[in-house]
Short mmCIF file of C-alpha atoms in Angstrom, two decimals:
data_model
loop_
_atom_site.label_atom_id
_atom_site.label_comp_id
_atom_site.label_asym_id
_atom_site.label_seq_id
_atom_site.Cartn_x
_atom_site.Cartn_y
_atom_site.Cartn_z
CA UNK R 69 19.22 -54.84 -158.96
CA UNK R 70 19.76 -57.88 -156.53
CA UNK R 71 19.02 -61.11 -157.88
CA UNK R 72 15.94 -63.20 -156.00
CA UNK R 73 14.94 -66.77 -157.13
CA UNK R 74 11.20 -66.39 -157.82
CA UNK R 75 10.11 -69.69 -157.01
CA UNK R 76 10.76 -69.24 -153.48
CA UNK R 77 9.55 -67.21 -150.98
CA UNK R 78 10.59 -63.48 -151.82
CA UNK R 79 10.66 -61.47 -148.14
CA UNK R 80 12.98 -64.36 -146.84
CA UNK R 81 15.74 -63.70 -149.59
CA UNK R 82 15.12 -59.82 -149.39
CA UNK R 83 15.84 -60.45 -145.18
CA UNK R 84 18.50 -62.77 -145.76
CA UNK R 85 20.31 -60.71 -147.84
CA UNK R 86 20.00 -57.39 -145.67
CA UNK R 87 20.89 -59.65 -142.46
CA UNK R 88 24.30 -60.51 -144.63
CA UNK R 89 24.94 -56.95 -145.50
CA UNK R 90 23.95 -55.42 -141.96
CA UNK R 91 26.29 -57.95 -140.14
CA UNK R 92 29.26 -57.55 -142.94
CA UNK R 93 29.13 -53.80 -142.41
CA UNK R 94 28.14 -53.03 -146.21
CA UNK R 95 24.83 -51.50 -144.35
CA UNK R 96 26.61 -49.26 -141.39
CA UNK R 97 25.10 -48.29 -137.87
CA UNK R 98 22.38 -45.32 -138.89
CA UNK R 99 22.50 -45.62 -142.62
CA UNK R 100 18.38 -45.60 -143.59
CA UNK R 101 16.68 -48.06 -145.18
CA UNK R 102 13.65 -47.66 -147.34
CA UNK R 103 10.91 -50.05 -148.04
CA UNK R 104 10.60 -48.47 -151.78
CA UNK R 105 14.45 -48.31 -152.65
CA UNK R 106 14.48 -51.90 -151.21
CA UNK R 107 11.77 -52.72 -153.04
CA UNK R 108 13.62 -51.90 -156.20
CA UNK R 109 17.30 -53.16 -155.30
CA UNK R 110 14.94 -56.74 -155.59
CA UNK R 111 12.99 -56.03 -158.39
CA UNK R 112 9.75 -57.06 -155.57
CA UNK R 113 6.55 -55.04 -154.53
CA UNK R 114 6.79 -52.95 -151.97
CA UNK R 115 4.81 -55.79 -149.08
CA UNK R 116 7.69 -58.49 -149.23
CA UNK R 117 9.97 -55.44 -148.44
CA UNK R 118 8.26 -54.42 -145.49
CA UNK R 119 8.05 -58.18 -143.59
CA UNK R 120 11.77 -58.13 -144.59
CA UNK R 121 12.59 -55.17 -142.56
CA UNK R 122 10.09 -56.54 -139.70
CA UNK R 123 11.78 -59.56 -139.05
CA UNK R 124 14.93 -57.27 -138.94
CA UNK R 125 13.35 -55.15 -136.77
CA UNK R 126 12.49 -58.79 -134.53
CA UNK R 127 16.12 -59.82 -135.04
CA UNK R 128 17.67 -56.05 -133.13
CA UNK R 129 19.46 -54.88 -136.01
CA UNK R 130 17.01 -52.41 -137.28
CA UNK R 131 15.05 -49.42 -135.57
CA UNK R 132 12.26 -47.91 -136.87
CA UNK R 133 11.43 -44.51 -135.50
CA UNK R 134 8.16 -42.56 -135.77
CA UNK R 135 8.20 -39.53 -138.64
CA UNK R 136 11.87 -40.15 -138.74
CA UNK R 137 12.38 -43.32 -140.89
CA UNK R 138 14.28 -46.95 -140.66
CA UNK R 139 17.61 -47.27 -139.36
CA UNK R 140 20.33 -49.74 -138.90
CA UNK R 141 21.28 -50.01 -135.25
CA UNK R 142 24.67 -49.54 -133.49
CA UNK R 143 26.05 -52.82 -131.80
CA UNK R 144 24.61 -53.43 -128.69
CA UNK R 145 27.45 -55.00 -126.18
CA UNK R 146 24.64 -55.93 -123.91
CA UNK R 147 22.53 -57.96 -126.44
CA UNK R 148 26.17 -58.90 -127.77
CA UNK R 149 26.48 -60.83 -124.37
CA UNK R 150 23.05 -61.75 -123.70
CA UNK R 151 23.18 -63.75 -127.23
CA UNK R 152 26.42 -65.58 -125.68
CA UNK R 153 24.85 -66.13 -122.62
CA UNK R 154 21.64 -67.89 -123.84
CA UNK R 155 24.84 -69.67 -126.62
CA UNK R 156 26.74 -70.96 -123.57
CA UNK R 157 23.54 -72.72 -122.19
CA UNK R 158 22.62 -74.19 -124.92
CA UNK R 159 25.37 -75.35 -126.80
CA UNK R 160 27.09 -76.73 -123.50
CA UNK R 161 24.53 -78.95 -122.76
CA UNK R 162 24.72 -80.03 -126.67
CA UNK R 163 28.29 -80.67 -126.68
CA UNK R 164 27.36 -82.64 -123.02
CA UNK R 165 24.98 -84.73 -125.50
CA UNK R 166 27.36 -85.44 -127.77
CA UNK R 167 29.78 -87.40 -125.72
CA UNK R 168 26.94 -89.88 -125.06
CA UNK R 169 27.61 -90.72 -128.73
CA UNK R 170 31.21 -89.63 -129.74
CA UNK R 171 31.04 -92.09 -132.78
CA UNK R 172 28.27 -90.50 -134.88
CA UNK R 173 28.56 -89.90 -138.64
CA UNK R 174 27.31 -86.28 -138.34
CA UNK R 175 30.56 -85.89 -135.89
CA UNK R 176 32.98 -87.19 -138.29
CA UNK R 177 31.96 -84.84 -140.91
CA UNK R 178 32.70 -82.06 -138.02
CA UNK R 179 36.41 -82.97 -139.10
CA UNK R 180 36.39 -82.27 -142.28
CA UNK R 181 34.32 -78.74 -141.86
CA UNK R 182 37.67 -77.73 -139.77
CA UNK R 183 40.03 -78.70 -142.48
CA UNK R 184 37.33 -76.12 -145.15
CA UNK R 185 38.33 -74.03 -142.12
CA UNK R 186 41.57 -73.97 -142.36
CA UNK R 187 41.64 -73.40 -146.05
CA UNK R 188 39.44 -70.72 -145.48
CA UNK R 189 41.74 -68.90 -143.29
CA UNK R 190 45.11 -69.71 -145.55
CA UNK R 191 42.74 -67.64 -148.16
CA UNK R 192 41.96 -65.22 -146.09
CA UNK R 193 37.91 -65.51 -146.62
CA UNK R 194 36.31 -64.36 -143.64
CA UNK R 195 33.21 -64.60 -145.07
CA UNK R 196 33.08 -68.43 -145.67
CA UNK R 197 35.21 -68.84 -142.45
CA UNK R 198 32.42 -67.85 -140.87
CA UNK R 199 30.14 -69.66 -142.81
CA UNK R 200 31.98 -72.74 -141.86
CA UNK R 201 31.76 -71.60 -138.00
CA UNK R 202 28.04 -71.66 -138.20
CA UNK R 203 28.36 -75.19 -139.87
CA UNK R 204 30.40 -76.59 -137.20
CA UNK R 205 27.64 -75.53 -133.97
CA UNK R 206 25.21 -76.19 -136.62
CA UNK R 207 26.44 -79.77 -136.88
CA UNK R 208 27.09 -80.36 -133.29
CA UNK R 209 23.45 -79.57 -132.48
CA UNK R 210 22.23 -81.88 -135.74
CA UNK R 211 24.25 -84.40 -134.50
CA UNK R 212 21.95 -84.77 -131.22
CA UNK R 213 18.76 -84.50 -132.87
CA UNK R 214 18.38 -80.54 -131.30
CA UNK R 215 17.92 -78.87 -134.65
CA UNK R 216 15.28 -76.87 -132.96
CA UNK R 217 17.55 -75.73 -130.56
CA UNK R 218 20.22 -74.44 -133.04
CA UNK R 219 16.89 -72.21 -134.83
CA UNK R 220 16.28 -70.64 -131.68
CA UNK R 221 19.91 -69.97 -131.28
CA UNK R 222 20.10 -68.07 -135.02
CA UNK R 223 17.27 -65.90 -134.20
CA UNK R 224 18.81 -64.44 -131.40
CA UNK R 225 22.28 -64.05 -132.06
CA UNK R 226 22.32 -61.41 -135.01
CA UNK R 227 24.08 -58.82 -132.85
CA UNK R 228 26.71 -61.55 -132.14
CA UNK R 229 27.51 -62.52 -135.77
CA UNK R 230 28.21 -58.49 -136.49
CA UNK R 231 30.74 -58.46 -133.83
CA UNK R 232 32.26 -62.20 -134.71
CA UNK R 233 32.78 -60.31 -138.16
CA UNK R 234 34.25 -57.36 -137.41
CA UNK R 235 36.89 -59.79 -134.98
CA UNK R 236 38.51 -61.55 -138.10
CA UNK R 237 40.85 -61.74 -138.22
CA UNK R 238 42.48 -59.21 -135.05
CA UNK R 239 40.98 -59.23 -132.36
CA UNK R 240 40.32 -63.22 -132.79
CA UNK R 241 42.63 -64.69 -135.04
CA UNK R 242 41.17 -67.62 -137.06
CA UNK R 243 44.15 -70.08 -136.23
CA UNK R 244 42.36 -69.67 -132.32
CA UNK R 245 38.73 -70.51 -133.28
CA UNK R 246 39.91 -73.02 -135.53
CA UNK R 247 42.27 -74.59 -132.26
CA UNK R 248 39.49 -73.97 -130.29
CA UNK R 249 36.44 -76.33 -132.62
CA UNK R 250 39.69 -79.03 -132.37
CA UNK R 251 39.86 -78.76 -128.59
CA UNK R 252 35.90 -79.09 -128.50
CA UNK R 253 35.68 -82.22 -130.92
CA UNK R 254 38.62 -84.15 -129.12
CA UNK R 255 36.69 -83.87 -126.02
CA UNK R 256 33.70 -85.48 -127.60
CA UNK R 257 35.40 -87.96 -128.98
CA UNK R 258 37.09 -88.95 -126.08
CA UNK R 259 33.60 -88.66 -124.76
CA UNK R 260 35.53 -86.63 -122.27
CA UNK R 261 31.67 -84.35 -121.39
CA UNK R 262 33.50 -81.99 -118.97
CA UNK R 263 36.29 -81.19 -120.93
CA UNK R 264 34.13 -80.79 -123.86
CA UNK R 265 31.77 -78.70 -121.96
CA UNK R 266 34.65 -76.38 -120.88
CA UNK R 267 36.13 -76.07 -124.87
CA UNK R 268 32.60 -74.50 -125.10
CA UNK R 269 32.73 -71.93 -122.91
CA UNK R 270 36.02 -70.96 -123.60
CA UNK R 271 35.34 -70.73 -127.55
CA UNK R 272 32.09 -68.65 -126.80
CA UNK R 273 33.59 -66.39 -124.16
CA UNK R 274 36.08 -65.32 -126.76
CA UNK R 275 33.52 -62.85 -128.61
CA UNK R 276 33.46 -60.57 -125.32
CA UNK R 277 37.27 -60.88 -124.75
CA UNK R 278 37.37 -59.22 -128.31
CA UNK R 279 34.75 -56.32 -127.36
CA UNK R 280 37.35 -54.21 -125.77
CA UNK R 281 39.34 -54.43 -128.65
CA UNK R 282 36.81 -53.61 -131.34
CA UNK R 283 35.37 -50.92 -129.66
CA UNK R 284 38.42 -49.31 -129.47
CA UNK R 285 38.65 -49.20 -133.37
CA UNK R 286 35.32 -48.92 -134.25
CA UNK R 287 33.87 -46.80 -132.08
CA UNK R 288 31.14 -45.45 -134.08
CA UNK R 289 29.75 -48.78 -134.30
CA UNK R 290 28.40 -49.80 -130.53
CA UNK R 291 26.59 -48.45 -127.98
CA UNK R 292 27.80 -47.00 -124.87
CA UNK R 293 26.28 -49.29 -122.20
CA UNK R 294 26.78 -50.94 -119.58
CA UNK R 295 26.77 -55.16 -119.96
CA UNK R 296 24.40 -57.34 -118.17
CA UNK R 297 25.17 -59.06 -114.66
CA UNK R 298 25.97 -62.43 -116.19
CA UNK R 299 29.33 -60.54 -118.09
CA UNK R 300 30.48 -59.19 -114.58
CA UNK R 301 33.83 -61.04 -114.96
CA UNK R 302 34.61 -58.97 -117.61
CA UNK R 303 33.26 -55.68 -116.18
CA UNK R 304 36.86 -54.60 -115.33
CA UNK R 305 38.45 -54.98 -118.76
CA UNK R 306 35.76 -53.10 -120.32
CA UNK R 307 35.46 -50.43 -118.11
CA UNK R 308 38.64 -48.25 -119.76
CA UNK R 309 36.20 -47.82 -122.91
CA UNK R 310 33.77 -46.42 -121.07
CA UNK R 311 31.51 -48.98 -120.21
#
C-alpha cells in the first residue's frame, strides 16, 4: 500500500503519484489502470480514485475506452511539441521580464538550484535533476510575479516531462541542460533580453531534437504521427522514423 497524508486532500496525492509513475515509465504505454486496485494501492475509497484518473485523463496521459477499461497512453510527438510550443511563448516572454530586473533575490537563488544541478548529475539522479529543472523555470516565472503563468504551463506539459525523462541522460546529456540554464541566467543578468530570449528557445527546442533519438529506442512508447506545423523545421530529421 502507498502511503497518503490524511490531512490533505486525498485524489491530489493519488494523481500526483500516478502522474510521477506514468511519466517515470513505472506505469508503461497500455498497461490498465483500475479505479478499485487504485483504490487499494492508497488505502482510499473508491471516489478519490476516480477524480485521480480524471484529471489524468485532462492531463493526456490516460485513455479511457468504453467496455474496454483505462489505459495509459503512448507518447504523443504532436502534443510533445504542442506543449513546447505554448513553453517557448511563455517562458520567452518571462525570461524577456526578467532582464527588466536582473538583480532580484528570487534570481540569485536560480544560482544555487544549478549548482543542486550539478550534484545531481555527478550522482547520477535523474529524478531530482529533473526536479531541479522544474525549479529553475519555476523560479524564473516566480521571479516576475507570473506564478499563474508557470500553473498553466504544468497542466499542459505532462506529455513533455515523459519524454524529458526518458532523454537523461542520452539523448540530452545533463552537462547540456545544465550549460544551457547558465547561458539563460547570464543573459538576464547582463539584462542582455535578446540573448536571454534566444538561451530559451534553444534549451526548449532541445526536447524535439531528442525525439528522433528516443523513438528509435523506444519505439513501443509513441505514436506514429505526424507533428504539428509549428515543428516543420524539424519535419526532415524526423521523417526517417516514420513520421
Amino acid at each position: 500500500m502507498l502511503k497518503i497524508d490524511e490531512r490533505g486532500a486525498v485524489a491530489p496525492q493519488i494523481y500526483a503519484a500516478l502522474r510521477q509513475a506514468i511519466i517515470t515509465m513505472a506505469l508503461k504505454p497500455g498497461q490498465p489502470l483500475s479505479e478499485k486496485e487504485i483504490a487499494a494501492n492508497f488505502g482510499s475509497s473508491r471516489q478519490p480514485a476516480r477524480e485521480a484518473v480524471i484529471k489524468l485523463v485532462e492531463a493526456g496521459l490516460v485513455r479511457v475506452l468504453p467496455q474496454r477499461g483505462t489505459y495509459v497512453v503512448k507518447v504523443s510527438p504532436r502534443q510533445v511539441a504542442d506543449a513546447r510550443f505554448v513553453r517557448e511563448a511563455v517562458e520567452v516572454a518571462i525570461a524577456r521580464h526578467c532582464c527588466l530586473s536582473p538583480d532580484a533575490p528570487a534570481l540569485r537563488d536560480l544560482a544555487r538550484v544549478i549548482a543542486r544541478q550539478e550534484e545531481a548529475a555527478a550522482a547520477n539522479d535523474h529524478a531530482g535533476f529533473l526536479a531541479l529543472d522544474e525549479a529553475f523555470h519555476k523560479g524564473l516565472a516566480e521571479a516576475v510575479g507570473c506564478s499563474e503563468a508557470w500553473r498553466v504551463i504544468e497542466m499542459g506539459k505532462a506529455q513533455m516531462d515523459r519524454v524529458r525523462y526518458l532523454s537523461l541522460p542520452e539523448a540530452s546529456p545533463m552537462t547540456l541542460l545544465i550549460d544551457q540554464h547558465r547561458d539563460i541566467l547570464a543573459a538576464i543578468r547582463r539584462g542582455d533580453a535578446d540573448e536571454a530570449a534566444a538561451a530559451v528557445r534553444v534549451h526548449l527546442r532541445e526536447i524535439l531534437l531528442s525525439l528522433p533519438r528516443l523513438a528509435k529506442a523506444f519505439p513501443d512508447l509513441f505514436e506514429n504521427e505526424e507533428l504539428p506545423g509549428h515543428a516543420a523545421d524539424l519535419q526532415p530529421g524526423l521523417r526517417g522514423i516514420g513520421w
